[in-house]
Amino acid sequence: MAAAAGTARQEGAAPRVGLLYDQRMLAHAPALNTEKETPERLRAIWRKLAAEGVTSRCVGMRAKEAKEKYIASVHARKHVDLIRKISSKDSSDLKKTAKKFDSVYFSKGSSESAFLAAGSVIEVAEKVAAGELSSAIALVRPPGHHAEHSHPMGYCLFNNVAIAANYLLNERPDLGINKILIVDWDVHHGNGTQNMFYNDPRVLFFSVHRYGYGSFYPYEADASHVFIGDETGRGYNINVPWEHAKCGDADYVAAWDHVLLPVAEAFDPDIILLSAGFDAALGDDMGDCCITPNGYALLLTKLLGFAKGRIVMALEGGYNPESIANSVCACAKVLLGDKFTLNSPEMQPFESTWRVIQMVRDELKTYWPVLSSKLPENVSLRSTPSYIQVNFLFLFSSSWGLELGPAWSDLRLMNCALMYEMWIALFQIRLLGNLTPSSLTFHQHVMTTVAAFKPHS
């Protein structure tokens, strides 16, 4: 199916799109080529943008380091001190320190790169909020959305988007930014960003990500749809957790049309900060999903109807150089006002996608009545590939450290829908009983629950 699309800009002058790229952020580099997050990611993007004539059409910007006080507004002082001092260590100390954290590396250029990345997102967000730019793209690294209050994580040293959001809300009230929509379309859950704004109704956080019943990085339960915020922030945290790999354009468009866009309209943000990871792109083996460059362009186009088109894209993940370059280029052209035609290899969402969307809507409808209506019926859906179901069986057992034994044959009889219902039951047992996955009590609950959900002949 092909659909024409264009930007939702005001009539008149051509959009002023900021494009920030700085070679100094290439200095953060792994000692070995075993890491996925490398400087080549930025180089590939820049080559593509230059070849397509995009760089000359944008307002070029140079990075500047964030002030420590702005970083410390969302990160613990010991965290800020660690990153500031890390590059003064010798190589053996760098490796030793990195091993204390989850999926992190350090190099001689890490300190400067991290401060530049945070400062870059502040810089472009400020200019978009002030009306100096209509939108902007910050090509930054290291990425940020996994970084927690007190520690780096998942290739992320500082949480760049969270720092920029806090800056707009608390340091620049004169800009009139009172409500921020953060959209995280990276294939991994934005755990750090979620935790930083979990109680804050000024920030609507939306993350769509692979989850796989807790078997996909960062392997945390709070990526589930039942985590919706707390205190005055209840309802302002939205997770759309995919059950499996291979989700593509149709699945993401469905999440936009039936969750994100209705809530965004009700929320009415003043600006949108986009944690733009591209590891859900077709060809990226880390995410193993299937969003095409035009799929990303369509998702971005749908967001331009909000906040007067004031969107700041901050690069997060994406580890296939060709895929990330093509996807960023497609998004840049959308911001510049180019039209495109969506030619997707599939325009039917998975049946699991429809189920997840319904569960998300049910969880949030008390807070967002616009989600109370029924989803369209008689929608053409794709069935979940059988190999994904088989893979889930392994992931289900390995991620929770379970020896399934005789329950294995019972699990094989279940379809994904039944598995998901069973998983929710187990998840609730785990939470209510405060049980660890490896505990004997929880293992007994697993055996009992599997037997209860087993299809009867």
Tab-separated table of C-alpha atoms in Angstrom:
chain	number	residue	atom	x	y	z
A	1	MET	CA	0.000	0.000	0.000
A	2	ALA	CA	1.323	3.469	-0.792
A	3	ALA	CA	0.293	6.653	0.962
A	4	ALA	CA	1.367	10.176	0.185
A	5	ALA	CA	2.491	12.251	3.121
A	6	GLY	CA	4.016	15.625	3.829
A	7	THR	CA	4.809	17.883	6.728
A	8	ALA	CA	2.283	19.666	8.863
A	9	ARG	CA	4.063	23.042	8.777
A	10	GLN	CA	2.605	26.470	8.658
A	11	GLU	CA	2.266	27.978	5.228
A	12	GLY	CA	4.957	30.451	4.274
A	13	ALA	CA	8.675	30.457	4.897
A	14	ALA	CA	10.775	27.340	4.513
A	15	PRO	CA	11.512	25.605	7.821
A	16	ARG	CA	14.792	26.394	9.561
A	17	VAL	CA	16.148	23.020	10.613
A	18	GLY	CA	19.153	22.912	12.904
A	19	LEU	CA	21.714	20.176	12.302
A	20	LEU	CA	24.346	19.670	14.974
A	21	TYR	CA	27.396	17.544	14.218
A	22	ASP	CA	30.792	17.813	15.843
A	23	GLN	CA	33.773	15.563	15.163
A	24	ARG	CA	34.903	15.901	18.767
A	25	MET	CA	32.204	13.398	19.701
A	26	LEU	CA	34.032	10.796	17.591
A	27	ALA	CA	36.763	10.640	20.240
A	28	HIS	CA	34.617	8.411	22.457
A	29	ALA	CA	35.681	5.103	20.927
A	30	PRO	CA	36.041	1.500	22.079
A	31	ALA	CA	39.502	-0.014	22.350
A	32	LEU	CA	38.354	-3.118	20.477
A	33	ASN	CA	35.980	-3.583	17.555
A	34	THR	CA	33.677	-5.803	19.601
A	35	GLU	CA	31.375	-2.921	20.574
A	36	LYS	CA	28.382	-1.893	18.478
A	37	GLU	CA	28.380	1.762	19.506
A	38	THR	CA	31.274	3.268	17.508
A	39	PRO	CA	32.209	6.598	15.866
A	40	GLU	CA	31.401	5.108	12.455
A	41	ARG	CA	27.721	5.550	13.250
A	42	LEU	CA	28.061	9.343	13.084
A	43	ARG	CA	30.433	9.279	10.129
A	44	ALA	CA	27.978	7.186	8.102
A	45	ILE	CA	25.113	9.555	8.867
A	46	TRP	CA	27.116	12.640	7.945
A	47	ARG	CA	28.312	11.127	4.653
A	48	LYS	CA	24.738	10.294	3.686
A	49	LEU	CA	23.379	13.718	4.617
A	50	ALA	CA	26.147	15.439	2.663
A	51	ALA	CA	25.658	13.206	-0.379
A	52	GLU	CA	21.915	13.940	-0.402
A	53	GLY	CA	22.452	17.693	-0.097
A	54	VAL	CA	20.799	17.821	3.315
A	55	THR	CA	23.684	19.447	5.171
A	56	SER	CA	23.620	22.528	2.950
A	57	ARG	CA	19.881	22.990	3.519
A	58	CYS	CA	20.131	22.959	7.314
A	59	VAL	CA	21.443	25.453	9.826
A	60	GLY	CA	24.787	23.983	10.844
A	61	MET	CA	25.575	23.973	14.552
A	62	ARG	CA	28.629	23.148	16.623
A	63	ALA	CA	28.521	21.382	19.966
A	64	LYS	CA	29.322	22.990	23.269
A	65	GLU	CA	29.769	21.320	26.610
A	66	ALA	CA	26.926	21.321	29.104
A	67	LYS	CA	27.487	23.078	32.394
A	68	GLU	CA	27.805	20.659	35.269
A	69	LYS	CA	24.904	22.221	37.152
A	70	TYR	CA	22.525	21.314	34.325
A	71	ILE	CA	23.760	17.730	34.213
A	72	ALA	CA	23.560	17.507	38.012
A	73	SER	CA	19.895	18.495	37.831
A	74	VAL	CA	19.100	14.921	36.756
A	75	HIS	CA	22.252	12.989	37.709
A	76	ALA	CA	23.867	12.351	41.083
A	77	ARG	CA	26.976	14.387	41.804
A	78	LYS	CA	29.117	11.237	42.036
A	79	HIS	CA	27.930	10.261	38.562
A	80	VAL	CA	28.862	13.657	37.117
A	81	ASP	CA	32.253	13.518	38.824
A	82	LEU	CA	32.922	10.026	37.485
A	83	ILE	CA	32.289	10.998	33.872
A	84	ARG	CA	34.246	14.249	34.194
A	85	LYS	CA	37.321	12.452	35.554
A	86	ILE	CA	37.101	9.177	33.644
A	87	SER	CA	39.292	10.166	30.709
A	88	SER	CA	42.202	11.015	32.996
A	89	LYS	CA	42.594	7.348	33.895
A	90	ASP	CA	44.962	4.976	32.124
A	91	SER	CA	43.608	2.254	29.849
A	92	SER	CA	43.629	-0.495	32.480
A	93	ASP	CA	41.684	1.682	34.909
A	94	LEU	CA	39.209	2.578	32.159
A	95	LYS	CA	38.430	-1.086	31.580
A	96	LYS	CA	38.227	-1.819	35.286
A	97	THR	CA	35.817	1.056	35.886
A	98	ALA	CA	33.650	0.143	32.903
A	99	LYS	CA	33.191	-3.385	34.235
A	100	LYS	CA	31.373	-1.956	37.247
A	101	PHE	CA	28.505	-0.939	34.986
A	102	ASP	CA	26.134	-2.610	32.555
A	103	SER	CA	27.250	-2.497	28.898
A	104	VAL	CA	29.483	0.569	29.112
A	105	TYR	CA	32.953	1.375	27.809
A	106	PHE	CA	35.240	4.340	28.442
A	107	SER	CA	38.074	5.884	26.456
A	108	LYS	CA	40.303	8.950	26.599
A	109	GLY	CA	37.655	10.893	24.699
A	110	SER	CA	34.645	9.815	26.753
A	111	SER	CA	34.525	12.761	29.159
A	112	GLU	CA	34.544	15.460	26.514
A	113	SER	CA	32.130	13.547	24.267
A	114	ALA	CA	29.625	13.026	27.082
A	115	PHE	CA	29.626	16.689	28.100
A	116	LEU	CA	29.357	17.727	24.439
A	117	ALA	CA	26.450	15.361	23.794
A	118	ALA	CA	24.474	16.701	26.754
A	119	GLY	CA	25.278	20.297	25.878
A	120	SER	CA	24.338	19.765	22.245
A	121	VAL	CA	20.826	18.603	23.036
A	122	ILE	CA	20.371	21.524	25.432
A	123	GLU	CA	21.585	23.907	22.720
A	124	VAL	CA	19.267	22.736	19.960
A	125	ALA	CA	16.290	22.355	22.317
A	126	GLU	CA	16.749	25.906	23.542
A	127	LYS	CA	16.863	27.321	20.011
A	128	VAL	CA	13.786	25.387	18.914
A	129	ALA	CA	11.895	26.429	22.052
A	130	ALA	CA	12.865	30.066	21.459
A	131	GLY	CA	11.648	29.951	17.860
A	132	GLU	CA	15.093	30.495	16.343
A	133	LEU	CA	14.761	27.105	14.659
A	134	SER	CA	11.614	25.301	13.571
A	135	SER	CA	13.118	21.917	14.487
A	136	ALA	CA	16.530	20.350	14.942
A	137	ILE	CA	18.585	17.172	14.777
A	138	ALA	CA	21.389	16.581	17.270
A	139	LEU	CA	23.798	13.942	15.966
A	140	VAL	CA	25.280	13.080	19.325
A	141	ARG	CA	27.120	10.263	20.979
A	142	PRO	CA	27.372	8.669	23.409
A	143	PRO	CA	23.599	8.123	23.498
A	144	GLY	CA	21.610	8.802	26.633
A	145	HIS	CA	18.266	7.151	27.304
A	146	HIS	CA	19.566	4.233	29.421
A	147	ALA	CA	21.637	6.449	31.736
A	148	GLU	CA	20.137	6.460	35.221
A	149	HIS	CA	20.281	9.088	37.946
A	150	SER	CA	23.359	7.599	39.581
A	151	HIS	CA	25.110	5.485	36.943
A	152	PRO	CA	25.818	5.058	33.229
A	153	MET	CA	24.280	2.101	31.437
A	154	GLY	CA	23.791	0.583	28.009
A	155	TYR	CA	26.372	2.696	26.119
A	156	CYS	CA	24.816	5.810	27.705
A	157	LEU	CA	26.879	8.085	29.968
A	158	PHE	CA	24.575	11.085	30.526
A	159	ASN	CA	20.845	11.156	29.791
A	160	ASN	CA	20.972	13.869	27.136
A	161	VAL	CA	17.233	14.196	26.518
A	162	ALA	CA	16.354	14.221	30.222
A	163	ILE	CA	18.937	16.935	30.864
A	164	ALA	CA	17.512	19.072	28.047
A	165	ALA	CA	13.928	18.544	29.224
A	166	ASN	CA	14.800	19.561	32.762
A	167	TYR	CA	16.669	22.601	31.437
A	168	LEU	CA	13.657	23.835	29.474
A	169	LEU	CA	11.238	23.273	32.342
A	170	ASN	CA	13.299	24.605	35.234
A	171	GLU	CA	16.083	26.829	33.907
A	172	ARG	CA	14.272	28.706	31.138
A	173	PRO	CA	10.696	29.442	32.254
A	174	ASP	CA	10.805	32.508	30.002
A	175	LEU	CA	10.592	30.214	26.966
A	176	GLY	CA	7.080	29.128	27.959
A	177	ILE	CA	7.764	25.396	27.834
A	178	ASN	CA	5.414	23.940	30.426
A	179	LYS	CA	4.619	20.544	28.890
A	180	ILE	CA	7.068	18.277	27.096
A	181	LEU	CA	6.321	15.130	25.122
A	182	ILE	CA	9.283	12.755	25.013
A	183	VAL	CA	8.928	10.083	22.342
A	184	ASP	CA	11.437	7.233	22.488
A	185	TRP	CA	11.318	5.004	19.400
A	186	ASP	CA	14.648	3.300	20.069
A	187	VAL	CA	14.164	-0.471	20.011
A	188	HIS	CA	15.222	-0.608	23.673
A	189	HIS	CA	13.168	0.742	26.547
A	190	GLY	CA	14.207	4.209	27.715
A	191	ASN	CA	14.526	3.139	31.325
A	192	GLY	CA	16.628	6.081	32.468
A	193	THR	CA	14.326	8.713	31.016
A	194	GLN	CA	11.264	6.951	32.410
A	195	ASN	CA	12.677	6.898	35.923
A	196	MET	CA	13.671	10.561	35.867
A	197	PHE	CA	10.155	11.790	35.074
A	198	TYR	CA	8.036	9.012	36.572
A	199	ASN	CA	6.264	11.356	39.002
A	200	ASP	CA	6.232	14.473	36.820
A	201	PRO	CA	2.998	15.374	34.965
A	202	ARG	CA	4.814	18.064	32.994
A	203	VAL	CA	6.512	15.339	30.968
A	204	LEU	CA	4.576	12.766	28.974
A	205	PHE	CA	7.003	9.926	28.288
A	206	PHE	CA	6.175	7.459	25.513
A	207	SER	CA	8.427	4.493	24.773
A	208	VAL	CA	7.763	1.834	22.146
A	209	HIS	CA	10.248	-0.998	22.352
A	210	ARG	CA	10.940	-4.698	22.149
A	211	TYR	CA	10.180	-6.318	25.457
A	212	GLY	CA	9.687	-10.038	24.914
A	213	TYR	CA	8.308	-10.678	28.388
A	214	GLY	CA	11.415	-9.176	29.974
A	215	SER	CA	13.853	-11.109	27.785
A	216	PHE	CA	15.125	-8.113	25.777
A	217	TYR	CA	17.588	-5.492	27.010
A	218	PRO	CA	17.492	-3.857	29.516
A	219	TYR	CA	15.695	-6.940	30.900
A	220	GLU	CA	13.627	-4.959	33.387
A	221	ALA	CA	10.010	-5.425	34.378
A	222	ASP	CA	9.327	-1.689	34.356
A	223	ALA	CA	9.327	-1.698	30.553
A	224	SER	CA	5.890	-3.310	30.806
A	225	HIS	CA	2.672	-1.484	29.936
A	226	VAL	CA	1.537	-1.602	33.565
A	227	PHE	CA	4.158	0.966	34.586
A	228	ILE	CA	2.260	4.191	33.952
A	229	GLY	CA	3.825	6.688	36.357
A	230	ASP	CA	3.277	7.439	40.019
A	231	GLU	CA	1.801	10.097	42.281
A	232	THR	CA	0.805	13.142	40.204
A	233	GLY	CA	2.569	11.557	37.245
A	234	ARG	CA	0.219	8.574	36.968
A	235	GLY	CA	-0.871	8.188	33.383
A	236	TYR	CA	2.041	10.211	32.047
A	237	ASN	CA	4.316	7.232	31.436
A	238	ILE	CA	3.351	5.094	28.458
A	239	ASN	CA	5.091	1.891	27.443
A	240	VAL	CA	4.173	-0.022	24.297
A	241	PRO	CA	6.099	-3.284	24.746
A	242	TRP	CA	6.392	-5.492	21.672
A	243	GLU	CA	6.224	-9.199	22.420
A	244	HIS	CA	8.734	-10.241	19.777
A	245	ALA	CA	11.039	-9.254	16.933
A	246	LYS	CA	10.206	-8.296	13.326
A	247	CYS	CA	7.800	-5.447	14.123
A	248	GLY	CA	7.798	-2.943	11.285
A	249	ASP	CA	6.104	0.079	9.769
A	250	ALA	CA	2.544	-1.159	10.234
A	251	ASP	CA	3.057	-2.039	13.891
A	252	TYR	CA	4.556	1.337	14.750
A	253	VAL	CA	1.928	3.240	12.771
A	254	ALA	CA	-0.757	1.347	14.701
A	255	ALA	CA	0.859	2.336	18.013
A	256	TRP	CA	0.964	5.947	16.828
A	257	ASP	CA	-2.629	6.033	15.592
A	258	HIS	CA	-4.234	4.209	18.506
A	259	VAL	CA	-2.109	5.273	21.488
A	260	LEU	CA	0.410	8.070	20.999
A	261	LEU	CA	-1.455	10.498	18.761
A	262	PRO	CA	-4.771	10.558	20.690
A	263	VAL	CA	-2.932	11.096	23.976
A	264	ALA	CA	-0.612	13.699	22.457
A	265	GLU	CA	-3.616	15.659	21.231
A	266	ALA	CA	-5.133	15.635	24.711
A	267	PHE	CA	-1.804	16.497	26.360
A	268	ASP	CA	-1.051	19.325	23.899
A	269	PRO	CA	2.740	19.577	24.372
A	270	ASP	CA	4.733	22.766	23.919
A	271	ILE	CA	7.676	20.894	22.398
A	272	ILE	CA	8.561	17.317	21.445
A	273	LEU	CA	11.901	15.762	22.333
A	274	LEU	CA	12.502	12.638	20.275
A	275	SER	CA	14.901	10.009	21.570
A	276	ALA	CA	15.706	8.945	18.043
A	277	GLY	CA	17.283	5.532	18.143
A	278	PHE	CA	17.320	3.666	14.846
A	279	ASP	CA	18.045	0.139	16.014
A	280	ALA	CA	14.488	-0.908	15.124
A	281	ALA	CA	15.412	-0.191	11.497
A	282	LEU	CA	15.335	-2.851	8.822
A	283	GLY	CA	18.820	-4.330	8.634
A	284	ASP	CA	19.856	-3.652	12.228
A	285	ASP	CA	20.565	-7.062	13.720
A	286	MET	CA	20.606	-5.790	17.298
A	287	GLY	CA	16.946	-4.798	17.183
A	288	ASP	CA	15.836	-7.353	14.575
A	289	CYS	CA	12.861	-5.193	13.617
A	290	CYS	CA	11.769	-3.894	10.241
A	291	ILE	CA	11.077	-0.136	10.160
A	292	THR	CA	11.977	1.280	6.750
A	293	PRO	CA	13.395	4.784	6.234
A	294	ASN	CA	10.023	5.862	4.879
A	295	GLY	CA	8.388	4.279	7.904
A	296	TYR	CA	10.421	6.538	10.168
A	297	ALA	CA	9.538	9.465	7.924
A	298	LEU	CA	5.839	8.721	8.332
A	299	LEU	CA	6.093	8.431	12.123
A	300	LEU	CA	7.881	11.770	12.256
A	301	THR	CA	5.374	13.379	9.902
A	302	LYS	CA	2.548	12.352	12.223
A	303	LEU	CA	4.291	14.136	15.111
A	304	LEU	CA	4.680	17.399	13.222
A	305	GLY	CA	1.026	18.177	13.803
A	306	PHE	CA	1.768	18.818	17.490
A	307	ALA	CA	3.670	21.555	19.336
A	308	LYS	CA	3.613	23.691	16.171
A	309	GLY	CA	6.084	21.261	14.663
A	310	ARG	CA	8.718	22.065	17.289
A	311	ILE	CA	10.628	18.797	17.371
A	312	VAL	CA	14.132	18.080	18.599
A	313	MET	CA	15.634	14.794	17.455
A	314	ALA	CA	18.483	13.513	19.631
A	315	LEU	CA	20.317	10.461	18.342
A	316	GLU	CA	20.173	7.383	20.548
A	317	GLY	CA	20.928	3.859	19.264
A	318	GLY	CA	21.156	2.318	15.804
A	319	TYR	CA	24.065	0.075	14.891
A	320	ASN	CA	23.872	-0.717	11.192
A	321	PRO	CA	25.669	2.205	9.490
A	322	GLU	CA	23.630	1.997	6.293
A	323	SER	CA	20.288	1.639	8.068
A	324	ILE	CA	20.885	4.491	10.486
A	325	ALA	CA	22.200	6.788	7.754
A	326	ASN	CA	19.226	6.178	5.468
A	327	SER	CA	16.738	6.549	8.317
A	328	VAL	CA	18.198	9.802	9.659
A	329	CYS	CA	18.306	11.192	6.128
A	330	ALA	CA	14.634	10.373	5.577
A	331	CYS	CA	13.725	12.136	8.827
A	332	ALA	CA	15.835	15.182	7.991
A	333	LYS	CA	14.039	15.564	4.676
A	334	VAL	CA	10.688	15.453	6.460
A	335	LEU	CA	11.749	18.277	8.770
A	336	LEU	CA	12.921	20.247	5.726
A	337	GLY	CA	9.468	19.936	4.201
A	338	ASP	CA	10.087	17.303	1.539
A	339	LYS	CA	7.230	15.037	0.582
A	340	PHE	CA	7.610	11.291	0.391
A	341	THR	CA	5.687	8.199	-0.625
A	342	LEU	CA	5.388	5.333	1.804
A	343	ASN	CA	6.146	2.057	0.090
A	344	SER	CA	6.283	-0.524	2.833
A	345	PRO	CA	6.879	-4.240	2.304
A	346	GLU	CA	4.084	-4.891	4.791
A	347	MET	CA	1.209	-2.760	5.960
A	348	GLN	CA	-0.495	-5.225	8.262
A	349	PRO	CA	0.371	-5.227	11.960
A	350	PHE	CA	0.945	-8.445	13.854
A	351	GLU	CA	-1.939	-9.870	15.837
A	352	SER	CA	0.273	-9.445	18.899
A	353	THR	CA	0.566	-5.726	18.130
A	354	TRP	CA	-3.195	-5.326	18.275
A	355	ARG	CA	-3.290	-7.175	21.577
A	356	VAL	CA	-0.527	-5.049	23.109
A	357	ILE	CA	-2.200	-1.837	21.959
A	358	GLN	CA	-5.491	-2.904	23.537
A	359	MET	CA	-3.759	-3.705	26.821
A	360	VAL	CA	-2.011	-0.327	26.820
A	361	ARG	CA	-5.296	1.467	26.153
A	362	ASP	CA	-7.064	-0.459	28.914
A	363	GLU	CA	-4.319	0.450	31.381
A	364	LEU	CA	-4.443	4.160	30.525
A	365	LYS	CA	-8.080	4.893	29.709
A	366	THR	CA	-8.835	6.104	33.240
A	367	TYR	CA	-6.273	8.864	32.750
A	368	TRP	CA	-6.868	9.463	29.043
A	369	PRO	CA	-10.588	8.956	28.262
A	370	VAL	CA	-9.815	9.282	24.558
A	371	LEU	CA	-8.474	5.718	24.799
A	372	SER	CA	-11.793	4.347	26.069
A	373	SER	CA	-13.301	3.802	22.639
A	374	LYS	CA	-13.117	0.430	20.925
A	375	LEU	CA	-10.355	-0.377	18.499
A	376	PRO	CA	-11.429	-0.869	14.881
A	377	GLU	CA	-12.753	-4.343	14.164
A	378	ASN	CA	-12.173	-6.601	11.171
A	379	VAL	CA	-8.602	-5.375	10.828
A	380	SER	CA	-6.336	-7.512	8.680
A	381	LEU	CA	-3.571	-8.811	10.944
A	382	ARG	CA	-0.480	-10.924	10.429
A	383	SER	CA	-0.025	-14.023	12.560
A	384	THR	CA	3.093	-14.319	14.667
A	385	PRO	CA	5.759	-16.409	12.887
A	386	SER	CA	6.099	-19.805	14.519
A	387	TYR	CA	9.859	-19.471	15.000
A	388	ILE	CA	9.262	-16.386	17.163
A	389	GLN	CA	6.978	-18.441	19.389
A	390	VAL	CA	9.617	-21.162	19.726
A	391	ASN	CA	12.300	-18.569	20.493
A	392	PHE	CA	10.057	-17.151	23.184
A	393	LEU	CA	9.990	-20.499	24.953
A	394	PHE	CA	13.742	-20.416	25.333
A	395	LEU	CA	13.750	-16.746	26.330
A	396	PHE	CA	10.945	-17.246	28.808
A	397	SER	CA	12.919	-19.894	30.654
A	398	SER	CA	16.404	-18.411	30.345
A	399	SER	CA	15.521	-14.811	31.225
A	400	TRP	CA	13.891	-15.879	34.490
A	401	GLY	CA	16.417	-18.653	35.216
A	402	LEU	CA	13.754	-21.357	35.118
A	403	GLU	CA	14.125	-25.096	34.662
A	404	LEU	CA	10.768	-25.807	33.066
A	405	GLY	CA	11.089	-29.594	32.995
A	406	PRO	CA	7.741	-31.293	32.282
A	407	ALA	CA	6.036	-27.911	31.756
A	408	TRP	CA	7.996	-27.507	28.505
A	409	SER	CA	5.565	-29.642	26.497
A	410	ASP	CA	2.631	-27.710	27.956
A	411	LEU	CA	4.173	-24.404	26.875
A	412	ARG	CA	4.613	-25.644	23.324
A	413	LEU	CA	0.847	-26.092	23.033
A	414	MET	CA	0.155	-22.425	23.730
A	415	ASN	CA	-0.158	-19.659	21.197
A	416	CYS	CA	1.408	-16.284	21.901
A	417	ALA	CA	-1.854	-14.803	23.177
A	418	LEU	CA	-2.204	-17.522	25.792
A	419	MET	CA	1.449	-17.185	26.731
A	420	TYR	CA	0.981	-13.497	27.294
A	421	GLU	CA	-2.024	-14.009	29.568
A	422	MET	CA	-0.002	-16.539	31.523
A	423	TRP	CA	2.975	-14.214	31.747
A	424	ILE	CA	0.785	-11.401	33.128
A	425	ALA	CA	-0.508	-13.764	35.815
A	426	LEU	CA	3.041	-14.731	36.757
A	427	PHE	CA	4.171	-11.138	36.661
A	428	GLN	CA	1.457	-10.152	39.136
A	429	ILE	CA	2.385	-13.054	41.410
A	430	ARG	CA	5.998	-11.887	41.317
A	431	LEU	CA	5.119	-8.306	42.199
A	432	LEU	CA	2.594	-9.116	44.917
A	433	GLY	CA	4.865	-11.669	46.552
A	434	ASN	CA	8.062	-9.692	46.013
A	435	LEU	CA	9.628	-12.876	44.655
A	436	THR	CA	12.830	-13.219	42.700
A	437	PRO	CA	12.637	-15.196	39.438
A	438	SER	CA	15.066	-17.798	40.810
A	439	SER	CA	13.220	-18.430	44.069
A	440	LEU	CA	11.734	-21.853	44.690
A	441	THR	CA	8.368	-20.308	45.553
A	442	PHE	CA	8.203	-18.489	42.238
A	443	HIS	CA	9.254	-21.635	40.360
A	444	GLN	CA	6.364	-23.506	41.969
A	445	HIS	CA	3.997	-20.735	40.896
A	446	VAL	CA	5.304	-21.101	37.340
A	447	MET	CA	4.562	-24.815	37.263
A	448	THR	CA	1.069	-24.305	38.679
A	449	THR	CA	0.269	-21.428	36.334
A	450	VAL	CA	1.511	-23.251	33.239
A	451	ALA	CA	-0.711	-26.195	34.109
A	452	ALA	CA	-3.701	-23.894	34.634
A	453	PHE	CA	-3.247	-22.205	31.268
A	454	LYS	CA	-2.517	-25.394	29.314
A	455	PRO	CA	-5.022	-25.921	26.473
A	456	HIS	CA	-7.233	-28.916	27.166
A	457	SER	CA	-7.938	-31.409	24.418
